[in-house]
mmCIF file of C-alpha atoms in Angstrom:
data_model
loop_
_atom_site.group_PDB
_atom_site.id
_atom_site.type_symbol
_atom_site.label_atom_id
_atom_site.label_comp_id
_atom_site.label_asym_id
_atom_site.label_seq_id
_atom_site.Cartn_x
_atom_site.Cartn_y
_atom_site.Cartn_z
ATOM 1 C CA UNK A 1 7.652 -7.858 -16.612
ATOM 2 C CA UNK A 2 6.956 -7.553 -12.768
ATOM 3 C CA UNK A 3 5.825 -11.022 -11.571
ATOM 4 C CA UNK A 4 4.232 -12.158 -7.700
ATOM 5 C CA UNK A 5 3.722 -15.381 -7.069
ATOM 6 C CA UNK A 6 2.706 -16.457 -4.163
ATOM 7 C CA UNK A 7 3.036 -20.027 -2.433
ATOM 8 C CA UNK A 8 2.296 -22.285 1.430
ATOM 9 C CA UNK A 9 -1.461 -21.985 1.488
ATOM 10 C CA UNK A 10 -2.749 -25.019 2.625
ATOM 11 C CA UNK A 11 -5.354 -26.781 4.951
ATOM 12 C CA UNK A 12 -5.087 -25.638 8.703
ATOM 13 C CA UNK A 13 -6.683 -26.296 11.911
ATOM 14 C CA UNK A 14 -8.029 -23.672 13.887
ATOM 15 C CA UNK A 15 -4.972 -21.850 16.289
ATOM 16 C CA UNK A 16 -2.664 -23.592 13.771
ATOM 17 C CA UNK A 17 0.274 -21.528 11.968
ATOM 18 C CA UNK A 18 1.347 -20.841 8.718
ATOM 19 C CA UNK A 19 3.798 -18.972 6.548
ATOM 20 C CA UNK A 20 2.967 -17.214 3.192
ATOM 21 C CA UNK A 21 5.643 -16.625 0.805
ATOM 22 C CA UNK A 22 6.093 -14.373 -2.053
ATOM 23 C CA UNK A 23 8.586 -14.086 -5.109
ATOM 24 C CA UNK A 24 8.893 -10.869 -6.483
ATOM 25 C CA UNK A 25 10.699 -10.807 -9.919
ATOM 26 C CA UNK A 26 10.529 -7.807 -12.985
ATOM 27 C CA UNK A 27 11.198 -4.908 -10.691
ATOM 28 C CA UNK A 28 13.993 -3.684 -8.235
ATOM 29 C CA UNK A 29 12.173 -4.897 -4.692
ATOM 30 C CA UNK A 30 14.013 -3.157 -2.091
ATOM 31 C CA UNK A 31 12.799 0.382 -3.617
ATOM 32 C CA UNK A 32 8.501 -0.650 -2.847
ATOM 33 C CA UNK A 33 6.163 -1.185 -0.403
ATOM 34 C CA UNK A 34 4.714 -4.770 -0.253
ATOM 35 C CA UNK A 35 1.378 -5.390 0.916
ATOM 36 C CA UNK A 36 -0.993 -8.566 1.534
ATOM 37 C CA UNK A 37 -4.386 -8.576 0.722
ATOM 38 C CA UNK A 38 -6.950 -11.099 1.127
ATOM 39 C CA UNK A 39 -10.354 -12.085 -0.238
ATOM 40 C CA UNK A 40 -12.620 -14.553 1.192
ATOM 41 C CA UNK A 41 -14.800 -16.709 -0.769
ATOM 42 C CA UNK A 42 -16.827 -14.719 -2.904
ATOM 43 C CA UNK A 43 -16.171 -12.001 -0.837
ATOM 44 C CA UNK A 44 -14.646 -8.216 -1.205
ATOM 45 C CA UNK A 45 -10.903 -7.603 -0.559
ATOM 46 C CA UNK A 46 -9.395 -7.088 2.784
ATOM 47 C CA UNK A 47 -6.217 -5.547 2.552
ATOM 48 C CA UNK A 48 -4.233 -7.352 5.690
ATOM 49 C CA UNK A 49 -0.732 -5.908 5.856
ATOM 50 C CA UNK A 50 2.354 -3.565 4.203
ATOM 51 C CA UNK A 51 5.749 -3.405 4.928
ATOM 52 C CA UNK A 52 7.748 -0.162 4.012
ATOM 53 C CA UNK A 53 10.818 -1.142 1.373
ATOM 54 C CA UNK A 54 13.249 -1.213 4.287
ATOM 55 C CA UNK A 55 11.001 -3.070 6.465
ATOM 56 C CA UNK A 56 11.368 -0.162 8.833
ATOM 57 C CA UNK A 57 7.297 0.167 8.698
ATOM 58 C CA UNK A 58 4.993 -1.950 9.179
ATOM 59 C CA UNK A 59 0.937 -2.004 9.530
ATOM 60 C CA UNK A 60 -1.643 -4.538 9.969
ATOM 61 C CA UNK A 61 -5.488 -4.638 9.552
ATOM 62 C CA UNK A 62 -6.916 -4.905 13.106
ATOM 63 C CA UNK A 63 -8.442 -8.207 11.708
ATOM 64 C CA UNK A 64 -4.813 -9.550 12.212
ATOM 65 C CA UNK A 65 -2.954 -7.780 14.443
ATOM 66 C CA UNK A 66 -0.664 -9.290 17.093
ATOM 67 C CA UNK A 67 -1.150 -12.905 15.127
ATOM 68 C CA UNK A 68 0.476 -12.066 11.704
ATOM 69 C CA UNK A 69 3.580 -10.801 11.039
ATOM 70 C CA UNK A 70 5.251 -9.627 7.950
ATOM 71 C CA UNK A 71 8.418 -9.415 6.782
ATOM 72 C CA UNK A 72 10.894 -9.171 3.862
ATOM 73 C CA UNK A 73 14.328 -9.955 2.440
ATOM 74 C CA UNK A 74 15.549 -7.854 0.004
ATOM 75 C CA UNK A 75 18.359 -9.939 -0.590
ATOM 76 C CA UNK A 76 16.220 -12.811 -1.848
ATOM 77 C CA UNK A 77 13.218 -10.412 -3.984
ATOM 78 C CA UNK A 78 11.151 -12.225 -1.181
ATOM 79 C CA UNK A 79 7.900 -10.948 1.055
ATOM 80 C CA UNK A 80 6.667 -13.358 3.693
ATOM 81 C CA UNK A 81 3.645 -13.358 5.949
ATOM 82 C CA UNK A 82 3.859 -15.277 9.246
ATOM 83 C CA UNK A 83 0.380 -16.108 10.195
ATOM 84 C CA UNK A 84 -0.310 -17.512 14.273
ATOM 85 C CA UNK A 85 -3.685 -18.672 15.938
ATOM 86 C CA UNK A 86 -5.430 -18.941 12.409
ATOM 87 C CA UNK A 87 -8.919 -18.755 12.963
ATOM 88 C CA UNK A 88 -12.051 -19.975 10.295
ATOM 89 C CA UNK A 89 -12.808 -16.066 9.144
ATOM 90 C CA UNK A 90 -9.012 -16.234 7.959
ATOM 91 C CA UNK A 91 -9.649 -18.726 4.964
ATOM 92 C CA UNK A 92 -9.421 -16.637 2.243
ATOM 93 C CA UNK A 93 -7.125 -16.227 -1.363
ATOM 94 C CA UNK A 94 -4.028 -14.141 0.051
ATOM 95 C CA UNK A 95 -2.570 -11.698 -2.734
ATOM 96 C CA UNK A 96 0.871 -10.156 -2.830
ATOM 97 C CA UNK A 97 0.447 -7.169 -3.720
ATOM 98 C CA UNK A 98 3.390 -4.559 -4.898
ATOM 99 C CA UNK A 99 2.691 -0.616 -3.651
ATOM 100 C CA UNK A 100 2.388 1.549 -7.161
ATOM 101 C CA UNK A 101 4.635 4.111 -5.455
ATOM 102 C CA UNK A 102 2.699 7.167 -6.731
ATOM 103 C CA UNK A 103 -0.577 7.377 -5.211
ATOM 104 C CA UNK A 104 -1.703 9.451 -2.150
ATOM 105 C CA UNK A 105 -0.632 7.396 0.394
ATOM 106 C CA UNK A 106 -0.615 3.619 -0.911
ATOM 107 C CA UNK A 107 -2.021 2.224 -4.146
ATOM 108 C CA UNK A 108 -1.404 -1.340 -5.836
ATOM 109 C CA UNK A 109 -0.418 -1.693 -9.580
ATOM 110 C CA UNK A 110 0.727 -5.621 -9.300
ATOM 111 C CA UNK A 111 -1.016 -8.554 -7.851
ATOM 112 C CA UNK A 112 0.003 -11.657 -7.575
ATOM 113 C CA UNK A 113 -2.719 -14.221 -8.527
ATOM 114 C CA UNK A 114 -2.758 -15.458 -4.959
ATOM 115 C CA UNK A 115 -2.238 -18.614 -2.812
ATOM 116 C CA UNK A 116 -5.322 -19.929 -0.975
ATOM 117 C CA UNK A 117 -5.532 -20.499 3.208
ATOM 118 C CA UNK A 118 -7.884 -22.889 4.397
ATOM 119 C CA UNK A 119 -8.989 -22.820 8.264
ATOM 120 C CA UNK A 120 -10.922 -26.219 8.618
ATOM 121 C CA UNK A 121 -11.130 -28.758 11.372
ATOM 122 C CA UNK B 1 -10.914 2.722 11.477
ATOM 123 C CA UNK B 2 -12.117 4.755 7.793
ATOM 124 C CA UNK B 3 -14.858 3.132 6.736
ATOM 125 C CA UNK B 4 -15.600 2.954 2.563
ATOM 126 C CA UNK B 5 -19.092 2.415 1.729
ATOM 127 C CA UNK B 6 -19.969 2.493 -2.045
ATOM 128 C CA UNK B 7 -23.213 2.356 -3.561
ATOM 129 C CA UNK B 8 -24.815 0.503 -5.326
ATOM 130 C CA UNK B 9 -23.835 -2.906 -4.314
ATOM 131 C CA UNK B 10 -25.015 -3.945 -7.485
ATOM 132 C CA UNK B 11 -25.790 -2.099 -10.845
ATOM 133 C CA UNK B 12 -27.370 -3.666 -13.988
ATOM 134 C CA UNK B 13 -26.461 -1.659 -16.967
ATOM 135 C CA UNK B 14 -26.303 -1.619 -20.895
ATOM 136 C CA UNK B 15 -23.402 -1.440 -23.450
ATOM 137 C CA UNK B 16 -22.713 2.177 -24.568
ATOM 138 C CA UNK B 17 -24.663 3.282 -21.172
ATOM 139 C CA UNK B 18 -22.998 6.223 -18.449
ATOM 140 C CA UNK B 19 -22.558 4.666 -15.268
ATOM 141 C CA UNK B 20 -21.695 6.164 -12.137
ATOM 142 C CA UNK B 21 -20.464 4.486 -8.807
ATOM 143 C CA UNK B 22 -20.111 6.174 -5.424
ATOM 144 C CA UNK B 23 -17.495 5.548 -2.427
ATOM 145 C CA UNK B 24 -18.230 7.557 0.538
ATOM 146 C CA UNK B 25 -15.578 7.623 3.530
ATOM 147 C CA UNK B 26 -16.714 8.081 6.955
ATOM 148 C CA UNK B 27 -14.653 10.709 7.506
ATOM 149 C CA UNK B 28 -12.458 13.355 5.346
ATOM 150 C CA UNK B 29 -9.253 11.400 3.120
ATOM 151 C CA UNK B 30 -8.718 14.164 1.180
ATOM 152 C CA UNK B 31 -8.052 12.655 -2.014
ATOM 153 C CA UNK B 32 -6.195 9.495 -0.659
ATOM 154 C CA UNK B 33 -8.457 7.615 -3.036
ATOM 155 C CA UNK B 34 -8.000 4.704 -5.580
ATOM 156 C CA UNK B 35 -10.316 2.312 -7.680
ATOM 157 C CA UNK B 36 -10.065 -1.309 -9.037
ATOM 158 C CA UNK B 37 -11.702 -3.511 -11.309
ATOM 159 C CA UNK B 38 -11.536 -7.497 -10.901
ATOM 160 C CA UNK B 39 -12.947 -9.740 -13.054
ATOM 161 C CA UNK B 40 -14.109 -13.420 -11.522
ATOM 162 C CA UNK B 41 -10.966 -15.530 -11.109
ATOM 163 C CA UNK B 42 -8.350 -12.557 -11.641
ATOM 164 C CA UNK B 43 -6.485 -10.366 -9.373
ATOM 165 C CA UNK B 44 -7.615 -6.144 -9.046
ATOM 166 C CA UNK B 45 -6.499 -3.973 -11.569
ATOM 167 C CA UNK B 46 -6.347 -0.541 -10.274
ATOM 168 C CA UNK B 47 -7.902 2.268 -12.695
ATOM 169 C CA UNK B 48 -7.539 5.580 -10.812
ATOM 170 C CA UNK B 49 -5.267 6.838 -8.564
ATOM 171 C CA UNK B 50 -5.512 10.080 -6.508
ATOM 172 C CA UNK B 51 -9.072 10.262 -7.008
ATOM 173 C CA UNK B 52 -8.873 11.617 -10.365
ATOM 174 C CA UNK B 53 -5.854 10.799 -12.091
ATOM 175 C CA UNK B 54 -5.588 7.727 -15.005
ATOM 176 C CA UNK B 55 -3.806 4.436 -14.249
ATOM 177 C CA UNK B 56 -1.455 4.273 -17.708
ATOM 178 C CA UNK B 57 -2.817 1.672 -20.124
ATOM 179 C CA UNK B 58 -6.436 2.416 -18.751
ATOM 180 C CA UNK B 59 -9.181 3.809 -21.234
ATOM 181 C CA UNK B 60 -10.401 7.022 -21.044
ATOM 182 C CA UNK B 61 -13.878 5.989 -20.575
ATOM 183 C CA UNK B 62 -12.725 5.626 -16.769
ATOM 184 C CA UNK B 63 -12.726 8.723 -15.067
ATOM 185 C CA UNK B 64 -12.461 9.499 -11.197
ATOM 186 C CA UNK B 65 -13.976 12.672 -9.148
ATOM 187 C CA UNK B 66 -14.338 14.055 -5.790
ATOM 188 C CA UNK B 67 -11.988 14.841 -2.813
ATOM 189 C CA UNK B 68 -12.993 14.924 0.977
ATOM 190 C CA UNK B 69 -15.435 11.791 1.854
ATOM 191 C CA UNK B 70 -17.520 11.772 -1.475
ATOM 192 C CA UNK B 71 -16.039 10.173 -4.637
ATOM 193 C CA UNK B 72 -17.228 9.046 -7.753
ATOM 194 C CA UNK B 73 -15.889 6.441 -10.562
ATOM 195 C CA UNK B 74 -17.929 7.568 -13.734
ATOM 196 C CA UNK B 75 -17.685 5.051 -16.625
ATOM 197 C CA UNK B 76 -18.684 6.878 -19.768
ATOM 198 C CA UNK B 77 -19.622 4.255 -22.382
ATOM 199 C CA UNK B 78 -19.941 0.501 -21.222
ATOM 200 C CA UNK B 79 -18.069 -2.044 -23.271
ATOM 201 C CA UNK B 80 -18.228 -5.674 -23.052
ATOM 202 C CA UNK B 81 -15.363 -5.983 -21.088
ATOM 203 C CA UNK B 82 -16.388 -3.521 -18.463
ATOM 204 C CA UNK B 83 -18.395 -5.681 -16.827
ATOM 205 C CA UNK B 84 -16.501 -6.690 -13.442
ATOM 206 C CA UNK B 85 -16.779 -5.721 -9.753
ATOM 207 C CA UNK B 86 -15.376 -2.210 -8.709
ATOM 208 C CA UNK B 87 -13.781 -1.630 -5.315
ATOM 209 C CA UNK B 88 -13.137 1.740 -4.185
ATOM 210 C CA UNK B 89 -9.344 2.009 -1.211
ATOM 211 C CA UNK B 90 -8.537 4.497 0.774
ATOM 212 C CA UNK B 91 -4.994 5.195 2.165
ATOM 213 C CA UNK B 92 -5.428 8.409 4.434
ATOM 214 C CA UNK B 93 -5.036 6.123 7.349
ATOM 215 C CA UNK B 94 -3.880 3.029 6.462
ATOM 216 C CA UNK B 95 -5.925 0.746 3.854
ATOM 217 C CA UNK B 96 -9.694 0.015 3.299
ATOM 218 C CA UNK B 97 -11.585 -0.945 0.996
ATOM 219 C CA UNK B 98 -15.307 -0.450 0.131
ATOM 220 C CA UNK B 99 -17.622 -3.478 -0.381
ATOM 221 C CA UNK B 100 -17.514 -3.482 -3.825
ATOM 222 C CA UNK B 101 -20.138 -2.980 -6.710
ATOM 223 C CA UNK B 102 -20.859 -5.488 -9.182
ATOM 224 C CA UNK B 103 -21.444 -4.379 -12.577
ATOM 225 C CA UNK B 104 -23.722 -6.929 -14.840
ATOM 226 C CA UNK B 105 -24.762 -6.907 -18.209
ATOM 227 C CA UNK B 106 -28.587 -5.832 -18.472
#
């Protein structure tokens, strides 16, 4: 059974830092794209990020480019997303999300069920 | 950037009705098109893939269409448990996702 879970979302001030982590489990990691995605409050989904299953590739949302940065070890089943100079309009539930592998392009088949980033002074 | 723009934003609807959502991209994506359903409080689910073609373990009430910048998700017979938010995603150029369309009971 593939399993994502997600953990560090927490409280953070405005131009504060943070690092997401995800631990991928039911599936053999290093042969998938990872992605983030992100949904404020009562909001649609944002996709934010992927990283190709070598970590060769990467892509970010405009939304977060040149502040996030994502990464993976595929020693540890582990996806990470380093987030710098948070701002309020990045509080949102942050999914790790596992590429399907067979869609035009990219398509998600697993979610995790998220980890939650509060901007806040 | 592609923008995804799907209409309705909202649809009010019966239980053994045909409904029909669009996704419109703002330029061609060929058929670099999937669709999700989330329910409140649980992660997407994705339902088509390549436009047209049938996540596994998905009804066959779902059905996809279209290829260029017009797509539809047609949902042929509402059940219960149908009623959700749908997001259109394209991947011709990276990711994006429509607005979504929320799908209530009438």
């Amino acid at each position: 059974e593939v399993q994502l879970v997600e953990s560090g979302g927490v409280v953070v001030q405005p131009g504060g830092s943070l690092r997401l982590s995800c631990a991928a489990s039911g599936f053999t990691f290093d042969d998938y794209t990872m992605h983030w995605v992100r949904q404020a409050p009562g909001k649609g989904l944002e996709w934010v990020s992927l990283i190709s299953w070598d970590g060769g590739s990467t892509y970010y949302a405009d939304s977060v480019k040149g502040r996030f940065t994502i990464s993976r070890d595929n020693s540890k089943n582990s996806l990470y997303l380093q987030m710098n100079s948070l701002r309020t309009e990045d509080t949102a539930l942050y999914y790790c999300a596992k590429d399907d592998g067979y869609s035009y392009g990219w398509g998600i088949d697993y979610w995790g069920q998220g980890t939650l980033v509060t901007v806040s002074s | 950037d592609i923008q995804m723009t799907q209409s309705p934003s909202s649809l009010s609807a019966s239980v053994g009705d045909r409904v029909t959502i669009t996704c419109r991209a703002s330029q061609s994506i060929s058929s670099y098109l999937n669709w999700y359903q989330q329910k409140p409080g649980k992660a997407p689910k994705l339902l088509i893939y390549a436009a047209s073609s049938l996540q596994s373990g998905v009804p066959s009430r779902f059905s996809g269409s279209g290829s260029g910048t017009d797509f539809t998700l047609t949902i042929s017979s509402l059940q219960p448990e149908d009623f959700a938010t749908y997001y259109c995603q394209q991947s011709y150029r990276t990711i994006t996702f429509g607005q979504g369309t929320r799908l209530e009971i009438k």
